[in-house]
Short mmCIF file of C-alpha atoms in Angstrom, two decimals:
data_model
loop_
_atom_site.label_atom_id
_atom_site.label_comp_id
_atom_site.label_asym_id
_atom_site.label_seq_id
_atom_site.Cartn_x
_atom_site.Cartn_y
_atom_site.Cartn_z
CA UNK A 201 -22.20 43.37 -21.54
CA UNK A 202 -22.56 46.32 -23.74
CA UNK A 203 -25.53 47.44 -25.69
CA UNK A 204 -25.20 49.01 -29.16
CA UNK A 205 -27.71 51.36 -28.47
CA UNK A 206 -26.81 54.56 -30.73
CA UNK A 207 -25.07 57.42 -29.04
CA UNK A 208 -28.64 59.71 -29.26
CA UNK A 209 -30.35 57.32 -27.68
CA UNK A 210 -27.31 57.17 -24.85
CA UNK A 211 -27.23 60.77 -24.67
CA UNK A 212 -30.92 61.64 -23.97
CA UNK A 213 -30.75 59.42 -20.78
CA UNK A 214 -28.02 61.46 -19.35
CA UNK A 215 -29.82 64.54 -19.90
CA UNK A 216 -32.99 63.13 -17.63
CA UNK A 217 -29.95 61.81 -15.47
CA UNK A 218 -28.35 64.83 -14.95
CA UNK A 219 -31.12 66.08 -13.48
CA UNK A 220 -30.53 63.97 -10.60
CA UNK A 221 -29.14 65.04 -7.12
CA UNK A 222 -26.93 62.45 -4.63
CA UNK A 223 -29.90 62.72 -1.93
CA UNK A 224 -31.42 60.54 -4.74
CA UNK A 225 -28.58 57.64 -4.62
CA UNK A 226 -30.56 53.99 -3.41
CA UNK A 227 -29.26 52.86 -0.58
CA UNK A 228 -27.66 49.08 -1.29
CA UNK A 229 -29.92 45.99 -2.22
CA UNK A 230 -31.56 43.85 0.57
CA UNK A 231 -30.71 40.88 -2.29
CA UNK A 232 -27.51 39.90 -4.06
CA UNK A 233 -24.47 38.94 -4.11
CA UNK A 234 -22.46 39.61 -0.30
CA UNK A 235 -19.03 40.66 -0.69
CA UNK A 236 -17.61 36.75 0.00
CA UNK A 237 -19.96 34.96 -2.92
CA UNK A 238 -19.08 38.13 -5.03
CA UNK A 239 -15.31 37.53 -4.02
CA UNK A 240 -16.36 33.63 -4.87
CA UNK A 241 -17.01 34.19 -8.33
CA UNK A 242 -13.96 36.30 -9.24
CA UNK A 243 -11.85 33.62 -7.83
CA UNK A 244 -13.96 30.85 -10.06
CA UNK A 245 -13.10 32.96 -13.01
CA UNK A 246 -9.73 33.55 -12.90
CA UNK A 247 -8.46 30.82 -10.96
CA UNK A 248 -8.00 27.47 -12.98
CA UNK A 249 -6.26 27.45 -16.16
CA UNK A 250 -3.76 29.97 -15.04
CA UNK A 251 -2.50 27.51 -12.45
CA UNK A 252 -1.99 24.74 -14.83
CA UNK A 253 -0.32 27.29 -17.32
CA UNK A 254 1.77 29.21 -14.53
CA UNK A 255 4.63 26.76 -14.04
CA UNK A 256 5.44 26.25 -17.91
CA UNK A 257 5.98 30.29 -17.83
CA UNK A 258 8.09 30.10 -14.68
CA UNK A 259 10.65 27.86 -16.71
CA UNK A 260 10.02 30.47 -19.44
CA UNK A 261 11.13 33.38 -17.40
CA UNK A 262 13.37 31.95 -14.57
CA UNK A 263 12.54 32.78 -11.20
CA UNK A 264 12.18 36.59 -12.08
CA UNK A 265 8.49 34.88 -12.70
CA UNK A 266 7.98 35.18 -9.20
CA UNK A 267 8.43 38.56 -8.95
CA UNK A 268 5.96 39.10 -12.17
CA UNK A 269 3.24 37.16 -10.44
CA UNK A 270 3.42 39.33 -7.60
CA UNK A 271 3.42 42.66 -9.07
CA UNK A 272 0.94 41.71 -11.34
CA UNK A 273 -1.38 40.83 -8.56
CA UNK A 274 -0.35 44.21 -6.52
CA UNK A 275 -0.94 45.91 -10.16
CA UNK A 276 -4.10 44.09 -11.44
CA UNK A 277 -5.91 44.26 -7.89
CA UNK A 278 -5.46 47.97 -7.89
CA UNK A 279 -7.02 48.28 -11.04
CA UNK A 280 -9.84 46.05 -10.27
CA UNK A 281 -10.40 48.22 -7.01
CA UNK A 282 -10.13 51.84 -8.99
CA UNK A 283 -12.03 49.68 -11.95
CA UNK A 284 -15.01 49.00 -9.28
CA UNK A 285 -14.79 52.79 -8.13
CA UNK A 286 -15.69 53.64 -11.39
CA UNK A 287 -18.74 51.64 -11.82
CA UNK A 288 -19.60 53.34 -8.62
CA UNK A 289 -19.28 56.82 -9.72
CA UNK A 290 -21.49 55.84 -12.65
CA UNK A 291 -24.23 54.49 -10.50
CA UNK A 292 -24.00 57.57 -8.16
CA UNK A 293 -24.54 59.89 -11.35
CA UNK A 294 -26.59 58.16 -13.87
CA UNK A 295 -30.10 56.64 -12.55
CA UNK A 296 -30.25 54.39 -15.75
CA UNK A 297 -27.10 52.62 -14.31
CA UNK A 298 -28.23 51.38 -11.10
CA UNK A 299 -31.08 49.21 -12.78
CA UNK A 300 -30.08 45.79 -14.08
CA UNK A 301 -27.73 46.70 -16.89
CA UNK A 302 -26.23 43.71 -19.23
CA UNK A 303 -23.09 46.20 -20.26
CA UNK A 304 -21.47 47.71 -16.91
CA UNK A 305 -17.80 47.80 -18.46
CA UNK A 306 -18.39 49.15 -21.84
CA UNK A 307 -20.66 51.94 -20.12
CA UNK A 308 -17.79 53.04 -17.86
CA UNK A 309 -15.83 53.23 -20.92
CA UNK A 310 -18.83 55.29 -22.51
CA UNK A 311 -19.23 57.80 -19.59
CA UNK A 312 -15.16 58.46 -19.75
CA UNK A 313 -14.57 59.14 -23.46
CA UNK A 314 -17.40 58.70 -25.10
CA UNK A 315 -17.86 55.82 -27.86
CA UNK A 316 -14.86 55.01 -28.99
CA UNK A 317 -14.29 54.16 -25.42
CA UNK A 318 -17.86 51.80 -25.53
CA UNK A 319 -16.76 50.23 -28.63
CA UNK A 320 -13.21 49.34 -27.17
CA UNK A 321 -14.56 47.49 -24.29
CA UNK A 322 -16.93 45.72 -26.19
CA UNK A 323 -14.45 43.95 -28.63
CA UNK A 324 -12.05 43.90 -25.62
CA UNK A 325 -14.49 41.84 -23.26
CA UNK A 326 -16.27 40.09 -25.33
CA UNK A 327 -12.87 38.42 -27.30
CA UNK A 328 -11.46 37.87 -23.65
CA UNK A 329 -14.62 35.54 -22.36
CA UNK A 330 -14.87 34.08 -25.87
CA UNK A 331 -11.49 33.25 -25.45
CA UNK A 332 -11.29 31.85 -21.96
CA UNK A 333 -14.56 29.89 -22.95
CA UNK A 334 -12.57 28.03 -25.41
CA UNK A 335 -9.43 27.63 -23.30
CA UNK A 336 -11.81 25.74 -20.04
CA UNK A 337 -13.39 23.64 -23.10
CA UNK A 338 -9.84 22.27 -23.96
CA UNK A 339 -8.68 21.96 -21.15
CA UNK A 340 -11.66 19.82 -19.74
CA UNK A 341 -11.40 17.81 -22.62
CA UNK A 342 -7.90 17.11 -22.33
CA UNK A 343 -8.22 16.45 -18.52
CA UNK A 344 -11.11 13.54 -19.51
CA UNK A 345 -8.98 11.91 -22.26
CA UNK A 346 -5.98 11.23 -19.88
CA UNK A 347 -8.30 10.18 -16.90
CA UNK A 348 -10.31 7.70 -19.25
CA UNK A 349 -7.06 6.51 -20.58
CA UNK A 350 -6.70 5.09 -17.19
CA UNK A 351 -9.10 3.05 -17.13
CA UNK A 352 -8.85 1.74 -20.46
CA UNK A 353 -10.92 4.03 -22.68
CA UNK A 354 -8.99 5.77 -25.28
CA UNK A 355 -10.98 8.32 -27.09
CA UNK A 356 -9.49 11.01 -29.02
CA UNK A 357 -9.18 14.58 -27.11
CA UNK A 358 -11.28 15.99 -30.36
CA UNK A 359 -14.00 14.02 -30.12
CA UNK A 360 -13.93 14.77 -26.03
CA UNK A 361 -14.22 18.66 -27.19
CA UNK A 362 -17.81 18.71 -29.10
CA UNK A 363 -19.44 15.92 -26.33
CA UNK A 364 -18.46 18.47 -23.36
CA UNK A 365 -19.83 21.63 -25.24
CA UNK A 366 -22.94 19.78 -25.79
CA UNK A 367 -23.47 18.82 -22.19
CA UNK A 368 -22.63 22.43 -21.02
CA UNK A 369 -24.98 24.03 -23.48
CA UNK A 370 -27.94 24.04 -21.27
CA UNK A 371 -26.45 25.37 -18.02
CA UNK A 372 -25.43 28.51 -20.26
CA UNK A 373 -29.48 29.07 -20.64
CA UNK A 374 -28.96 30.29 -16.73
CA UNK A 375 -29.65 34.19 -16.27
CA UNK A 376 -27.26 36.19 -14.58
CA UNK A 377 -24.52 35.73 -12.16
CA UNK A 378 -26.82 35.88 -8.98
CA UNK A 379 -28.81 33.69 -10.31
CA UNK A 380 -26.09 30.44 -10.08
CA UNK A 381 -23.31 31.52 -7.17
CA UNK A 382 -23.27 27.52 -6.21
CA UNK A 383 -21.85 27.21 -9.66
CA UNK A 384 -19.17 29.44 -8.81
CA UNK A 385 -18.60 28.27 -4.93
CA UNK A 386 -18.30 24.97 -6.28
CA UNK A 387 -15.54 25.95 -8.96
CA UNK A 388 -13.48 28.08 -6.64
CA UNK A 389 -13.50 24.94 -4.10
CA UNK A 390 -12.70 22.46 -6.43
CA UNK A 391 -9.78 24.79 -7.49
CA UNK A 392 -8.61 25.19 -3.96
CA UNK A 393 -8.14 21.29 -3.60
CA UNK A 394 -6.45 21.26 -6.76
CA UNK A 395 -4.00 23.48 -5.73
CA UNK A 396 -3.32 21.58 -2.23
CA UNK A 397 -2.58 18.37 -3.87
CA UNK A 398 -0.58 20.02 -7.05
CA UNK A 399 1.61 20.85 -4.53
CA UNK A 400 1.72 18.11 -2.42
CA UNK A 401 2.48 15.83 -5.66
CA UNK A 402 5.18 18.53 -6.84
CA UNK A 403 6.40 17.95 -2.83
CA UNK A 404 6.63 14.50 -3.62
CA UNK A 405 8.22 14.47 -7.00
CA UNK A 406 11.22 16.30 -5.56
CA UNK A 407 14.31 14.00 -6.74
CA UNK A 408 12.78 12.22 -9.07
CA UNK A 409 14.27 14.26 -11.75
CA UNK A 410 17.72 14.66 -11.08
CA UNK A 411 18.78 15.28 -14.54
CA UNK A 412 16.60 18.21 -15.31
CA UNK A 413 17.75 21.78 -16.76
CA UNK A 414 16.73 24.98 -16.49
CA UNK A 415 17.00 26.96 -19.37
CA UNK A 416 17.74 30.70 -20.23
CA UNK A 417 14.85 32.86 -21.34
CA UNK A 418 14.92 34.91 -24.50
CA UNK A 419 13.19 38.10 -25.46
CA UNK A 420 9.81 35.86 -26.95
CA UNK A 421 9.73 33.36 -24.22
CA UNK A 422 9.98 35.98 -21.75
CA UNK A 423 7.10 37.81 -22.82
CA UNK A 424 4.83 35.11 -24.05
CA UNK A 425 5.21 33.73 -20.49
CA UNK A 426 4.40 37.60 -19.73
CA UNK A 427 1.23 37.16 -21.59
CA UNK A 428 0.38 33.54 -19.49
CA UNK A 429 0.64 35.93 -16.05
CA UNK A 430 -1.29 38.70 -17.27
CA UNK A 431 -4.19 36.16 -18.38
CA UNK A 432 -4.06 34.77 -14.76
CA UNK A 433 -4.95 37.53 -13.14
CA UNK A 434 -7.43 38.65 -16.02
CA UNK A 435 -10.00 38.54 -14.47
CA UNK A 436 -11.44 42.06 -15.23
CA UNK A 437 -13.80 41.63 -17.80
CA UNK A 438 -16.47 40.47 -15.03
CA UNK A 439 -15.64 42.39 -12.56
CA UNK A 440 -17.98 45.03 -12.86
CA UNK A 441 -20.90 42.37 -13.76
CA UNK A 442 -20.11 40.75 -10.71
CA UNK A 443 -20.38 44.01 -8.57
CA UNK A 444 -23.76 45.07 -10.07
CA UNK A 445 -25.30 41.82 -9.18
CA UNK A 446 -23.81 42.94 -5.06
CA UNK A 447 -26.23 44.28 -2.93
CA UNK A 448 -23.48 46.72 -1.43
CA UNK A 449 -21.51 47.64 -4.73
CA UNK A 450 -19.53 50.14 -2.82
CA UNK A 451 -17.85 47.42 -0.97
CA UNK A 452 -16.51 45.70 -4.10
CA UNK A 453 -12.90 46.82 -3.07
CA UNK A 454 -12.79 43.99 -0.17
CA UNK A 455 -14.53 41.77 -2.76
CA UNK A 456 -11.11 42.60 -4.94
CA UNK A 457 -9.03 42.21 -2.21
CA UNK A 458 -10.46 38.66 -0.86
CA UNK A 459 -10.11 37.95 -4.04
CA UNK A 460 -6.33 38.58 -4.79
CA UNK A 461 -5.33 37.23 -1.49
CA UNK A 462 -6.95 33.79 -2.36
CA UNK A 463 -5.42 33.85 -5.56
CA UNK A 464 -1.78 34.61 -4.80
CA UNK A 465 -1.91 31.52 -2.32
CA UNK A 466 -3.43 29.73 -4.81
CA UNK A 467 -0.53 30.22 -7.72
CA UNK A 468 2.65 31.04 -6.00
CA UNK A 469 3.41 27.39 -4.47
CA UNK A 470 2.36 25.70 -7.23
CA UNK A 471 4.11 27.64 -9.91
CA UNK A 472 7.91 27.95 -7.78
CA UNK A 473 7.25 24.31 -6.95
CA UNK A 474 6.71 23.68 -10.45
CA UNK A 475 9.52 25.31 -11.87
CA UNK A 476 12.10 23.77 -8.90
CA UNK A 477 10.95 20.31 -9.06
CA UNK A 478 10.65 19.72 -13.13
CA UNK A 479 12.59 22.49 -14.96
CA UNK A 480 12.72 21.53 -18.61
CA UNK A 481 10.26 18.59 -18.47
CA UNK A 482 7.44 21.65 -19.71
CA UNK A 483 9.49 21.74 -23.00
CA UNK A 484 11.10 18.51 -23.75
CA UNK A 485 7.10 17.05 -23.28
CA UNK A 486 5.96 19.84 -25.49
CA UNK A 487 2.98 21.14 -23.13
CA UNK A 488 2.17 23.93 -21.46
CA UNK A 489 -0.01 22.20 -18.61
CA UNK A 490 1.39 21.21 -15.61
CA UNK A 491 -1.29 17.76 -15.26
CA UNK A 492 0.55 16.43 -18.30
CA UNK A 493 4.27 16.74 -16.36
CA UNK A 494 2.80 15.41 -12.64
CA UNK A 495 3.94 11.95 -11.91
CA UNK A 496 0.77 10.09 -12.22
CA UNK A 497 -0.66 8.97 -9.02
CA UNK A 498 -3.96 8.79 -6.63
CA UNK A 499 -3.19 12.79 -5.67
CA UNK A 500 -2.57 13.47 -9.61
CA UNK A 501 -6.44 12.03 -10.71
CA UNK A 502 -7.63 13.79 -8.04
CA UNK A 503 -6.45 16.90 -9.07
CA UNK A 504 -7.16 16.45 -12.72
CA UNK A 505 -10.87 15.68 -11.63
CA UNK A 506 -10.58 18.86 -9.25
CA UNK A 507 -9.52 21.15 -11.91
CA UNK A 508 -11.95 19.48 -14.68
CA UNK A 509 -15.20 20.55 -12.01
CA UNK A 510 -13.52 23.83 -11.93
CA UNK A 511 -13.04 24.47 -15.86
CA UNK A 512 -16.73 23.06 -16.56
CA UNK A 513 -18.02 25.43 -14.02
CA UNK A 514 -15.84 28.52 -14.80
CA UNK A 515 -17.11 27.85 -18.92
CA UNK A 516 -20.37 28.66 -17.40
CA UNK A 517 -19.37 31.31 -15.43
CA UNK A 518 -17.49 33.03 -18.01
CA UNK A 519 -19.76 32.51 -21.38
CA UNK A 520 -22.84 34.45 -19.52
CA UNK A 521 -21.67 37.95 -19.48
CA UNK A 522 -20.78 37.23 -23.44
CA UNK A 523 -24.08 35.61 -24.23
CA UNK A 524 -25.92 38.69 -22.10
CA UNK A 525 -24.25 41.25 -24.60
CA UNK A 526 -25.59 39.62 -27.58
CA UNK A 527 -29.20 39.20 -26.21
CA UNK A 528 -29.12 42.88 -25.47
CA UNK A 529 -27.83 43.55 -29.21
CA UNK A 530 -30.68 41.66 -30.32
CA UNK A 531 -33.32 43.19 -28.26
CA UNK A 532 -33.70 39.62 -26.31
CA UNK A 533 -35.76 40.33 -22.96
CA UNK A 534 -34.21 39.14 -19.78
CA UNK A 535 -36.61 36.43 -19.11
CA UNK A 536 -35.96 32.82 -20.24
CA UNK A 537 -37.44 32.07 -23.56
CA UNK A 538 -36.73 30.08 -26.69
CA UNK A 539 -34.75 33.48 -28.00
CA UNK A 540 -32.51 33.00 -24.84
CA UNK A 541 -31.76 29.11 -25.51
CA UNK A 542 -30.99 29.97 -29.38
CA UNK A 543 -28.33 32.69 -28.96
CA UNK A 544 -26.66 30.86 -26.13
CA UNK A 545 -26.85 27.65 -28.00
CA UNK A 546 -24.87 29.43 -30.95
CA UNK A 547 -22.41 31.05 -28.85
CA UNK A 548 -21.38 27.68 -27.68
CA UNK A 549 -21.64 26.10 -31.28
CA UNK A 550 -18.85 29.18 -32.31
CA UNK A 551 -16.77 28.58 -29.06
CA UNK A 552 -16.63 24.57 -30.13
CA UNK A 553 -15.44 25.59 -33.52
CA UNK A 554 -12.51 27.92 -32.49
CA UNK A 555 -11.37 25.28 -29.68
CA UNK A 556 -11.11 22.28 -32.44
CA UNK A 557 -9.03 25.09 -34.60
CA UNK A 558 -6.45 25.80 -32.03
CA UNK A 559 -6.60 22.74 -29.51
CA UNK A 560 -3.42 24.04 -28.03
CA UNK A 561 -4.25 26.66 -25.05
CA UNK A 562 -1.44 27.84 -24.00
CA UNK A 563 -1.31 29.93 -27.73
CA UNK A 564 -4.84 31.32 -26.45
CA UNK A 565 -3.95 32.04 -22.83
CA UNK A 566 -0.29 34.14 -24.61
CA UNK A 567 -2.69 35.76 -27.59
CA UNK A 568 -5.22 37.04 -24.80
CA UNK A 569 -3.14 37.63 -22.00
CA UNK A 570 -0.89 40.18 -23.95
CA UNK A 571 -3.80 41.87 -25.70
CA UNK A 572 -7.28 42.74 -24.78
CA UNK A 573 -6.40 41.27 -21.10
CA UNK A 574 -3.61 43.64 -20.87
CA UNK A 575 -6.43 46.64 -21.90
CA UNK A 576 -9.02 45.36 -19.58
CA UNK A 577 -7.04 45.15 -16.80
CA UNK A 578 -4.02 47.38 -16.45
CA UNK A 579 -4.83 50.13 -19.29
CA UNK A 580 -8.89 50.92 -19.30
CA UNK A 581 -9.21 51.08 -15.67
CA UNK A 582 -6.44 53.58 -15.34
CA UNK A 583 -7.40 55.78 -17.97
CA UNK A 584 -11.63 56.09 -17.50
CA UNK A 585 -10.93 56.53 -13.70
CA UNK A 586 -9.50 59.74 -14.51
CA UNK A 587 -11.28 60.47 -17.05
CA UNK A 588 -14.62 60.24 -15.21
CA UNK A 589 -12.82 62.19 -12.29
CA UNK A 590 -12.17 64.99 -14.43
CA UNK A 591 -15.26 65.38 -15.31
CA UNK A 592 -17.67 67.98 -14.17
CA UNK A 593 -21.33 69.25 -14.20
CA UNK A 594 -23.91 71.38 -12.21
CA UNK A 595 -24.07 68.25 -9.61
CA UNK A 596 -20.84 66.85 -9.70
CA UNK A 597 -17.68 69.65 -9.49
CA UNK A 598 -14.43 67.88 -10.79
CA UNK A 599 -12.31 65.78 -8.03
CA UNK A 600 -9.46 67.27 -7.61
CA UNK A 601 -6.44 64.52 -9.15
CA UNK A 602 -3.14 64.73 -7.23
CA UNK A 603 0.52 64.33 -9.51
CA UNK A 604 1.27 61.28 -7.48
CA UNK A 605 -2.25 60.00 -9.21
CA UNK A 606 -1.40 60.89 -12.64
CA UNK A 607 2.18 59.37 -12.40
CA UNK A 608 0.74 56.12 -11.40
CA UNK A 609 -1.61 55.09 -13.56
CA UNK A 610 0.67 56.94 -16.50
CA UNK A 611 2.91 54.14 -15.25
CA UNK A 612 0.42 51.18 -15.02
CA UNK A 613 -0.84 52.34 -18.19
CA UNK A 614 2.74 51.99 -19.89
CA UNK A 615 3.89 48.69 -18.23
CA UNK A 616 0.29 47.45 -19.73
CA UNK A 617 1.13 48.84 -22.92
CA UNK A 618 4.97 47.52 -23.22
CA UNK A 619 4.19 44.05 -21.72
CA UNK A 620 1.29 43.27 -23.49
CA UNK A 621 2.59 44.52 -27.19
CA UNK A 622 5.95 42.38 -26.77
CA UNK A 623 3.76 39.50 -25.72
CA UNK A 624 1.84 39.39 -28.71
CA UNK A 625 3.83 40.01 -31.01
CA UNK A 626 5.63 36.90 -29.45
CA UNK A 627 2.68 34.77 -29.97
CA UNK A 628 2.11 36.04 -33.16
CA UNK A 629 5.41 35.29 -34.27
CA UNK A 630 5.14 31.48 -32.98
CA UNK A 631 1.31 31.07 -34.84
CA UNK A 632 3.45 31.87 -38.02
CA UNK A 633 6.00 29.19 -37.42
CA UNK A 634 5.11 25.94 -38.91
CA UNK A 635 8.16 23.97 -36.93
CA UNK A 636 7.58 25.48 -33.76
CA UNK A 637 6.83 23.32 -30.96
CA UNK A 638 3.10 25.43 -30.24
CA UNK A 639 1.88 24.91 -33.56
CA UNK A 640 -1.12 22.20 -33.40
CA UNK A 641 -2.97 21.51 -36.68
CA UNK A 642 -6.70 21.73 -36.32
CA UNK A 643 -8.62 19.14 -34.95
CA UNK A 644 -11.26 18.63 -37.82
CA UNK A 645 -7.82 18.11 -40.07
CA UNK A 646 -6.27 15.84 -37.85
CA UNK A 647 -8.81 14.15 -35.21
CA UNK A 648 -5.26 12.90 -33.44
CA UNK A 649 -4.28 16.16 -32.42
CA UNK A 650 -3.44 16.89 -29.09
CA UNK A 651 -4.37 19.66 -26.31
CA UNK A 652 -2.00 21.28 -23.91
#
């Protein structure tokens, strides 16, 4: 994502680009991604985990959830669009930028406030795809324990963790995101059959728990939950990858909003359904995904192998743009070569190692969600897009900013900033708490211990 190139270096290349004029702006690609396989692989990122996660934070914040999911969407898909505007405003400027560049966000971020901004991003993205990496390896691990346990083979969910990571290792040798778009058309379809049959299966479960409760939040649950949402619609940290590899990048903002729509449809059934149909059943079974609470049937393995497809093809999605930043730290060329297989064969090594620590995701999806998630998505965008607007050369005057402008994204910026410090600090505060019910030993210290 971001190269580590030293600020001289940086700077000389905007004095040779400064020198360009907007009669010298390319017109867009004849190859890359269209705006639906672009919208494709947004959808295969952030769709997936969030759905299974969604319904334990609906019992967590009552149906007020509903009401976060949606403004978070309204919020976060703004932010993508004014994210993707930025990007574009970079390319339009800076001829270096509308090359293949491994480190699109961090360079907005650079171009707005210099690099503090760079640095930022880079810690900000790269511990958000590390993270989700490790959450789709769970996950898939857990899904293949409980569908072998159906058919007799009962293998722990640790042991499950290191033989996925070491199948997935060599699709993470692919290039870039144009180069593998099947991956992500296959993940995003896969998801949208899960979702069909979640619901159906929720549909069906209706009265099967009469006795279930539905219990008041609290101030941590609340904004843990908080922290689930934001994650779900986190989705940010590729964004601007995914609209370099677009032959039109100025048409990102219907990529966004395809995008949005398809998620929204995607996690408001199952999540209400979710909530309605098995209230407490999230914490009296001590998980946070929703596979572990279906009643088990025909729909519920299909699902489980639905979602599974989905999280082995999202890890690859979402472990390239991380794996791309290191190779351009180490002065790896973009070509395949042994180089290439050894960093990405590390990365995954580290990612197995942090999933066998924490085996319980829902901690991960809370710890991300309410930190560098929250930054990526409702905070950076906000801030550089102004930033960038307000500035001015001999080519490019300053854009006049209405009050209206400044109010909003002041207030994105601050429900960011509130939300995502309350929900870490609630995380926090349940990692330090032996008893508590999301505390999971590590699996190397206990090879028994169990995902979720």
């Amino acid at each position: 994502m971001v190269s580590l190139t030293d600020k001289a270096a940086l700077t000389e290349n905007q004095e040779d680009d400064n020198t360009s004029t907007q009669s010298e702006i390319k017109a867009p690609s004849t190859t890359g991604l269209t705006i639906f396989t672009a919208a494709v692989f947004i959808v295969g990122e952030m769709a997936g985990s969030g759905i299974l996660a969604l319904p334990k934070s609906m019992v967590d914040t009552g149906w007020s959830g509903v009401i976060l999911i949606v403004l978070c969407a309204l919020l976060s898909g703004y932010t993508g669009i004014i994210l993707g505007r930025s990007w574009q405003i970079l390319k339009d400027r800076f001829p270096m930028y509308r090359e293949h560049i491994r480190y699109p966000y961090p360079a907005i971020g650079f171009e707005a406030i210099g690099n503090s901004g760079r640095y930022m991003v880079t810690f900000c993205v790269n511990f958000t795809l590390f993270s989700v990496s490790c959450v789709f390896l769970l996950v898939a691990a857990n899904n293949i324990q409980s569908l072998l346990v159906q058919v007799g083979v009962s293998v722990s969910f640790c042991v499950w963790v290191p033989i996925i990571a070491a199948i997935l290792c060599p699709f993470t040798w692919l290039g870039t995101p144009k180069d593998f778009w099947p991956i992500a058309a296959i993940a995003t379809t896969a998801t949208g059959i899960a979702c069909l049959l979640i619901f159906v299966q929720e549909m069906l479960d209706i009265g099967h728990y009469p006795d279930v409760k539905f219990p008041s939040t609290d101030f941590g649950n609340f904004f843990e939950a908080f922290g689930v949402i934001l994650f779900a619609f986190g989705g940010h940290a590729i964004f601007p990858s995914v609209q370099h590899d677009m032959k039109d990048t100025r048409k990102f903002h219907w990529t966004v909003g395809i995008s949005y729509v398809v998620v929204v449809l995607y996690y408001l059934p199952v999540s209400a359904a979710g909530y309605a149909v098995y209230g407490d059943l999230f914490i009296t079974r001590n998980t946070d995904n929703i596979l572990n609470i279906l009643t088990p049937s025909i729909i519920t393995t299909i699902v489980t192998i639905m979602i599974t497809i989905h999280l082995i093809m999202g890890f690859i999605i979402v472990i390239n743009p991380f794996c791309q930043e290191l190779e351009q730290l180490l002065n790896i060329p973009l070509k395949f070569s042994v180089k290439r297989i050894c960093v990405r064969s590390a990365v995954v090594a580290l990612v197995l190692f942090v999933a066998e620590t924490i085996p319980k995701f829902g901690i991960i999806l809370g710890l991300v969600g309410g930190s560098t998630v929250t930054l990526l998505t409702f905070v950076f965008p906000s801030l550089f897009y102004i930033k960038l607007r307000r500035h001015e050369n001999d080519e490019w005057p300053r854009e006049k900013i209405e009050i209206w402008e400044y109010i909003l994204h002041a207030e994105i910026i601050l429900v960011g900033l509130v939300g995502g410090i309350a929900s870490t600090y609630s995380v926090i505060a349940d990692l330090a708490n032996a008893d508590h019910p999301s505390f999971t030993v590590p699996c190397y210290v206990n090879a028994t211990a169990s995902g979720g």
